[in-house]
Short mmCIF file of C-alpha atoms in Angstrom, two decimals:
data_model
loop_
_atom_site.label_atom_id
_atom_site.label_comp_id
_atom_site.label_asym_id
_atom_site.label_seq_id
_atom_site.Cartn_x
_atom_site.Cartn_y
_atom_site.Cartn_z
CA MET S 175 0.00 0.00 0.00
CA LEU S 176 2.79 2.43 0.95
CA GLN S 177 4.69 1.70 -2.23
CA SER S 178 1.57 2.31 -4.36
CA LYS S 179 1.04 5.63 -2.60
CA PHE S 180 4.59 6.72 -3.38
CA ILE S 181 4.13 5.69 -7.02
CA ARG S 182 0.99 7.80 -7.32
CA ILE S 183 2.70 10.79 -5.72
CA ALA S 184 5.70 10.45 -8.05
CA LEU S 185 3.44 10.26 -11.08
CA ILE S 186 1.50 13.31 -10.01
CA LEU S 187 4.66 15.35 -9.50
CA LEU S 188 6.16 14.17 -12.77
CA PHE S 189 3.19 15.03 -14.94
CA LEU S 190 2.23 18.23 -13.14
CA THR S 191 5.76 19.46 -13.69
CA GLY S 192 5.81 18.24 -17.30
CA ILE S 193 2.77 20.21 -18.38
CA GLY S 194 3.46 23.29 -16.32
CA ILE S 195 0.90 22.99 -13.52
CA PHE S 196 3.35 24.82 -11.22
CA ALA S 197 3.22 27.86 -13.46
CA ASP S 198 1.14 30.85 -12.34
CA GLU S 199 -1.84 29.87 -14.46
CA GLY S 200 -1.56 26.29 -13.22
CA MET S 201 -1.69 27.28 -9.57
CA ASP S 202 -5.06 28.92 -10.15
CA TRP S 203 -6.55 25.42 -10.24
CA ILE S 204 -5.54 24.59 -6.68
CA GLY S 205 -8.56 24.78 -4.38
CA SER S 206 -10.50 27.16 -6.61
CA PHE S 207 -11.88 25.20 -9.53
CA SER S 208 -14.65 26.84 -11.51
CA SER S 209 -16.60 24.89 -14.11
CA GLY S 210 -16.40 28.00 -16.25
CA GLU S 211 -12.78 27.08 -17.00
CA LEU S 212 -14.07 24.14 -19.03
CA GLU S 213 -16.24 26.35 -21.21
CA MET S 214 -13.71 26.63 -24.00
CA SER S 215 -14.78 28.92 -26.81
CA ASP S 216 -12.47 27.28 -29.32
CA GLU S 217 -13.17 23.59 -29.95
CA THR S 218 -10.33 23.12 -32.41
CA GLU S 219 -7.29 21.05 -31.57
CA ASP S 220 -5.24 22.35 -28.64
CA GLN S 221 -2.34 20.10 -27.74
CA ASP S 222 -1.58 22.03 -24.53
CA THR S 223 -4.99 21.94 -22.81
CA VAL S 224 -5.08 19.08 -20.32
CA TYR S 225 -7.54 18.70 -17.46
CA TYR S 226 -7.60 16.40 -14.45
CA LEU S 227 -10.17 13.94 -13.20
CA TRP S 228 -10.62 15.93 -9.99
CA GLN S 229 -11.66 18.93 -12.08
CA LEU S 230 -14.54 16.91 -13.51
CA GLU S 231 -15.43 15.76 -10.02
CA SER S 232 -15.52 19.43 -8.93
CA LEU S 233 -17.94 20.69 -11.57
CA LYS S 234 -20.63 22.78 -9.92
CA LYS S 235 -22.93 23.11 -12.89
CA ASN S 236 -23.74 21.20 -16.04
CA ILE S 237 -22.17 22.47 -19.26
CA ALA S 238 -22.62 21.86 -22.95
CA PRO S 239 -20.75 18.82 -24.34
CA ARG S 240 -17.20 19.29 -25.60
CA TYR S 241 -14.12 17.28 -26.50
CA ILE S 242 -11.51 17.22 -23.72
CA ARG S 243 -8.23 15.62 -22.69
CA TYR S 244 -7.66 14.74 -19.05
CA LEU S 245 -5.25 12.88 -16.77
CA ASP S 246 -6.40 10.15 -14.39
CA VAL S 247 -3.41 9.44 -12.17
CA GLU S 248 -5.30 7.15 -9.80
CA SER S 249 -6.15 4.63 -12.53
CA TYR S 250 -2.70 4.66 -14.12
CA VAL S 251 -1.17 1.98 -11.87
CA SER S 252 -3.91 -0.53 -12.72
CA SER S 253 -4.67 0.41 -16.32
CA GLY S 254 -1.35 1.77 -17.58
CA ASN S 255 -3.30 4.55 -19.30
CA LEU S 256 -2.73 8.05 -17.95
CA MET S 257 -4.04 10.30 -20.72
CA HIS S 258 -7.73 10.00 -21.60
CA ARG S 259 -9.57 11.66 -24.48
CA GLY S 260 -13.25 11.95 -25.16
CA ILE S 261 -16.48 13.92 -25.26
CA LEU S 262 -17.62 15.23 -21.88
CA PHE S 263 -21.38 15.03 -21.20
CA THR S 264 -22.89 16.50 -18.02
CA TYR S 265 -26.32 16.78 -16.40
CA ASN S 266 -27.51 18.64 -13.30
CA GLY S 267 -29.21 15.91 -11.28
CA LEU S 268 -28.97 17.22 -7.73
CA ARG S 269 -32.51 16.04 -6.97
CA ASP S 270 -32.41 12.94 -9.17
CA GLU S 271 -31.62 9.41 -8.04
CA SER S 272 -30.20 8.21 -11.35
CA VAL S 273 -29.08 9.69 -14.65
CA GLU S 274 -27.97 7.65 -17.66
CA ILE S 275 -26.87 8.56 -21.17
CA CYS S 276 -28.18 6.80 -24.26
CA GLY S 277 -26.89 7.55 -27.74
CA SER S 278 -25.77 6.55 -31.19
CA PHE S 279 -22.31 5.82 -29.78
CA ASN S 280 -23.61 2.96 -27.60
CA ASN S 281 -26.44 1.68 -29.84
CA TRP S 282 -28.91 3.64 -27.68
CA GLU S 283 -28.26 1.36 -24.74
CA CYS S 284 -28.31 3.55 -21.64
CA ALA S 285 -25.14 3.72 -19.54
CA GLU S 286 -24.81 5.08 -16.00
CA MET S 287 -23.19 8.46 -15.43
CA LYS S 288 -21.05 9.27 -12.40
CA ARG S 289 -22.43 11.74 -9.83
CA ASN S 290 -20.09 14.21 -8.12
CA GLN S 291 -20.53 15.87 -4.73
CA TYR S 292 -22.42 18.80 -6.25
CA GLY S 293 -25.04 16.63 -7.91
CA ILE S 294 -23.56 16.93 -11.40
CA TYR S 295 -23.66 13.70 -13.37
CA TYR S 296 -20.88 13.33 -15.91
CA THR S 297 -19.29 10.85 -18.29
CA VAL S 298 -16.57 10.97 -20.95
CA ILE S 299 -17.31 9.02 -24.14
CA GLU S 300 -14.38 7.86 -26.27
CA PRO S 301 -14.70 9.36 -29.78
CA ASN S 302 -14.58 6.09 -31.69
CA GLN S 303 -17.90 6.25 -33.52
CA ILE S 304 -17.58 5.12 -37.14
CA LYS S 305 -19.83 4.85 -40.17
CA GLU S 306 -20.53 1.68 -42.15
CA ASN S 307 -17.69 2.57 -44.52
CA TYR S 308 -15.30 2.73 -41.53
CA GLU S 309 -14.85 6.49 -41.71
CA ASP S 310 -15.16 8.54 -38.51
CA ASP S 311 -18.73 9.54 -37.76
CA PRO S 312 -18.62 13.04 -36.21
CA VAL S 313 -22.34 13.29 -35.32
CA TYR S 314 -23.12 12.05 -31.79
CA GLU S 315 -26.85 11.86 -31.04
CA TYR S 316 -27.99 11.28 -27.47
CA LYS S 317 -30.59 11.61 -24.71
CA PHE S 318 -30.44 11.46 -20.94
CA ARG S 319 -32.58 8.99 -19.02
CA VAL S 320 -33.44 10.70 -15.75
CA ASN S 321 -35.17 8.55 -13.15
CA GLY S 322 -36.30 6.27 -15.98
CA LEU S 323 -37.62 9.04 -18.28
CA LEU S 324 -35.86 10.14 -21.49
CA THR S 325 -35.10 13.81 -22.04
CA TYR S 326 -32.84 15.95 -24.19
CA ASP S 327 -29.84 17.94 -22.92
CA PRO S 328 -31.06 21.35 -21.63
CA GLU S 329 -27.55 22.85 -22.01
CA ASN S 330 -27.17 21.85 -25.65
CA PHE S 331 -29.00 24.06 -28.16
CA ASP S 332 -28.33 21.61 -31.00
CA LYS S 333 -31.38 19.32 -30.89
CA VAL S 334 -33.42 17.51 -33.53
CA GLU S 335 -37.00 16.24 -33.47
CA ASP S 336 -37.10 12.53 -32.70
CA GLY S 337 -40.44 11.82 -34.44
CA SER S 338 -42.37 11.22 -31.22
CA GLY S 339 -43.06 14.78 -30.14
CA SER S 340 -39.75 15.31 -28.36
CA TYR S 341 -36.08 15.87 -29.23
CA TYR S 342 -32.73 14.21 -29.08
CA SER S 343 -29.58 16.27 -28.59
CA ARG S 344 -26.69 16.30 -31.02
CA PHE S 345 -23.00 17.02 -30.74
CA VAL S 346 -20.79 17.34 -33.82
CA LEU S 347 -17.14 16.51 -33.21
CA GLU S 348 -15.24 18.82 -35.52
CA SER S 349 -11.85 17.28 -34.82
CA LYS S 350 -9.92 15.08 -32.40
CA ASP S 351 -6.54 16.05 -31.06
CA THR S 352 -3.45 14.15 -32.09
CA ASP S 353 -2.51 11.16 -30.00
CA ARG S 354 1.23 11.70 -29.80
CA GLN S 355 1.64 8.29 -28.19
CA THR S 356 0.10 6.51 -31.16
CA LYS S 357 1.56 3.05 -31.68
CA THR S 358 1.48 0.06 -33.99
CA MET S 359 -1.36 -2.36 -33.23
CA VAL S 360 -3.32 -5.37 -34.48
CA LEU S 361 -6.84 -4.23 -35.39
CA GLU S 362 -9.85 -6.16 -34.20
CA ASP S 363 -11.71 -5.22 -37.35
CA SER S 364 -11.18 -3.23 -40.53
CA GLU S 365 -12.93 -2.62 -43.82
CA ASN S 366 -11.52 -5.72 -45.55
CA GLU S 367 -10.85 -8.57 -43.15
CA GLU S 368 -9.65 -11.98 -44.33
CA ARG S 369 -10.12 -15.29 -42.55
CA ASP S 370 -6.47 -16.30 -42.19
CA LEU S 371 -4.86 -12.86 -42.06
CA ARG S 372 -4.89 -10.08 -39.45
CA THR S 373 -4.77 -6.37 -40.13
CA VAL S 374 -1.76 -4.62 -38.57
CA LYS S 375 -1.80 -0.84 -38.41
CA PHE S 376 1.70 0.58 -38.36
CA GLN S 377 1.60 4.17 -37.11
CA ILE S 378 3.89 6.75 -35.60
CA TYR S 379 3.66 10.47 -34.78
CA LEU S 380 6.40 12.36 -36.64
CA PRO S 381 5.10 15.80 -37.65
CA HIS S 382 8.45 17.04 -38.96
CA ALA S 383 9.28 13.97 -41.07
CA GLU S 384 8.85 13.84 -44.83
CA VAL S 385 9.08 10.13 -45.73
CA VAL S 386 8.53 7.14 -43.44
CA ARG S 387 8.87 3.51 -44.47
CA VAL S 388 8.60 0.30 -42.49
CA VAL S 389 10.94 -2.66 -42.98
CA GLY S 390 10.77 -6.03 -41.30
CA ASN S 391 10.85 -9.77 -41.68
CA PHE S 392 7.42 -9.52 -43.34
CA ASN S 393 8.92 -7.73 -46.38
CA ASP S 394 12.49 -9.08 -46.33
CA TRP S 395 13.67 -5.75 -44.84
CA ASN S 396 13.18 -4.11 -48.24
CA PRO S 397 12.82 -0.30 -47.86
CA GLU S 398 11.06 0.07 -51.20
CA HIS S 399 7.93 -1.92 -50.33
CA ASP S 400 5.95 -0.26 -47.54
CA PHE S 401 5.56 3.52 -47.33
CA LEU S 402 3.41 5.11 -44.62
CA LYS S 403 0.95 7.89 -45.42
CA LYS S 404 1.12 11.15 -43.47
CA ASP S 405 -2.04 12.93 -42.32
CA ARG S 406 -2.37 16.64 -41.58
CA LYS S 407 -1.66 16.10 -37.87
CA GLY S 408 1.69 14.46 -38.48
CA VAL S 409 0.71 10.83 -37.93
CA PHE S 410 2.10 8.31 -40.45
CA THR S 411 0.01 5.14 -40.96
CA LEU S 412 0.00 1.96 -43.01
CA GLU S 413 -2.37 -1.01 -42.76
CA LYS S 414 -0.88 -4.35 -43.77
CA LYS S 415 -2.23 -7.91 -43.82
CA LEU S 416 -0.07 -10.41 -41.95
CA LEU S 417 -0.37 -14.04 -40.92
CA PRO S 418 -0.38 -14.73 -37.17
CA GLY S 419 3.14 -14.92 -35.78
CA GLU S 420 5.98 -12.84 -34.35
CA TYR S 421 7.40 -10.01 -36.43
CA HIS S 422 10.41 -7.74 -36.11
CA TYR S 423 10.51 -4.32 -37.75
CA GLN S 424 12.00 -0.82 -37.87
CA PHE S 425 10.93 2.52 -39.29
CA ILE S 426 13.10 4.39 -41.79
CA VAL S 427 12.49 8.10 -41.25
CA ASP S 428 13.96 10.37 -43.92
CA GLY S 429 16.73 7.83 -44.41
CA GLU S 430 17.43 7.23 -40.72
CA THR S 431 16.51 3.94 -39.03
CA MET S 432 14.60 4.05 -35.75
CA LEU S 433 12.55 1.85 -33.43
CA ASP S 434 8.79 2.15 -32.98
CA THR S 435 8.68 4.92 -30.34
CA TYR S 436 5.81 3.62 -28.19
CA ASN S 437 6.35 -0.11 -28.62
CA PRO S 438 8.34 -1.22 -25.55
CA ILE S 439 8.99 -4.73 -26.93
CA THR S 440 12.34 -5.00 -28.71
CA ASN S 441 14.66 -7.72 -29.94
CA ILE S 442 18.06 -8.10 -31.64
CA LYS S 443 18.36 -8.68 -35.39
CA ILE S 444 20.97 -11.45 -35.47
CA ASP S 445 22.67 -10.73 -38.79
CA THR S 446 23.24 -7.01 -38.06
CA ASN S 447 23.12 -6.96 -34.24
CA GLU S 448 20.64 -4.06 -34.44
CA SER S 449 17.77 -3.41 -32.06
CA VAL S 450 14.38 -3.96 -33.66
CA SER S 451 10.80 -3.55 -32.50
CA SER S 452 8.79 -6.75 -32.04
CA LEU S 453 5.09 -7.39 -32.58
CA LEU S 454 3.08 -10.52 -31.89
CA VAL S 455 0.13 -11.01 -34.24
CA PRO S 456 -2.23 -13.45 -32.50
CA GLU S 457 -4.56 -16.00 -34.03
CA ARG S 458 -8.11 -14.75 -34.51
CA ASN S 459 -10.23 -16.06 -31.63
CA TYR S 460 -13.60 -15.13 -33.08
CA ALA S 461 -15.55 -15.75 -36.26
CA LEU S 462 -15.64 -13.07 -38.93
CA GLU S 463 -19.01 -11.45 -39.51
CA ARG S 464 -20.10 -11.30 -43.10
CA LYS S 465 -20.01 -7.72 -44.40
CA MET S 466 -22.65 -6.57 -46.86
#
């Protein structure tokens, strides 16, 4: 218990220092949180705006939905995930016993919201809603279920008739911020899945790079085969079909070889004695659904 407490304290100090919480503007948060600070007028990407879980727990009034980034130090030890991103939804339920949120992002199945000490219910929804063609779906439709009765969000002026004499609320996500810790991963699903192959998404955040390629034992370490595509936020990506197994790889960034930044698993390439990143592609443990 004591060791865990020290770990949490160290993490708090490390990240508060790293993002400047000890600066003058940062100290304004201590003991004097106002929910008005979350009412950002500009919803475009801001890589430097980071909130904390305790700020959500200190909201004194409900606010219109918005995309936020926040740190949850307490859950880091168990989950390994410190930075969280998502759409913040709130509801003033001081006199209500239960408030849930139901929306297009959870197939209209209602999910419980957390209640803070001031009676504000809140939840943060991960912005992973996609369309049938696997493109991001920016339109999030929702209702609150308050003590068993559905209602729209009184703080959100964007509402649409639901065909039954009432409304559902709507939030349009204009953009998500860049996940600088983006890493290579095996996708659970993609637009074109194959029975015996898995889809691996190679990705890395390199905003100042011009050309990024990936080489590995899946392409005989040939630098002319697999080029990654750069998006406007500086993230390079490439989706590749691979058989289950263990793979070793490196990125070639503007001619310089480097490891996958956020993949902690490495190995040694025997013939050159170089360090390489390693990725295990597991067997598929579920049946593919037939796509129309």
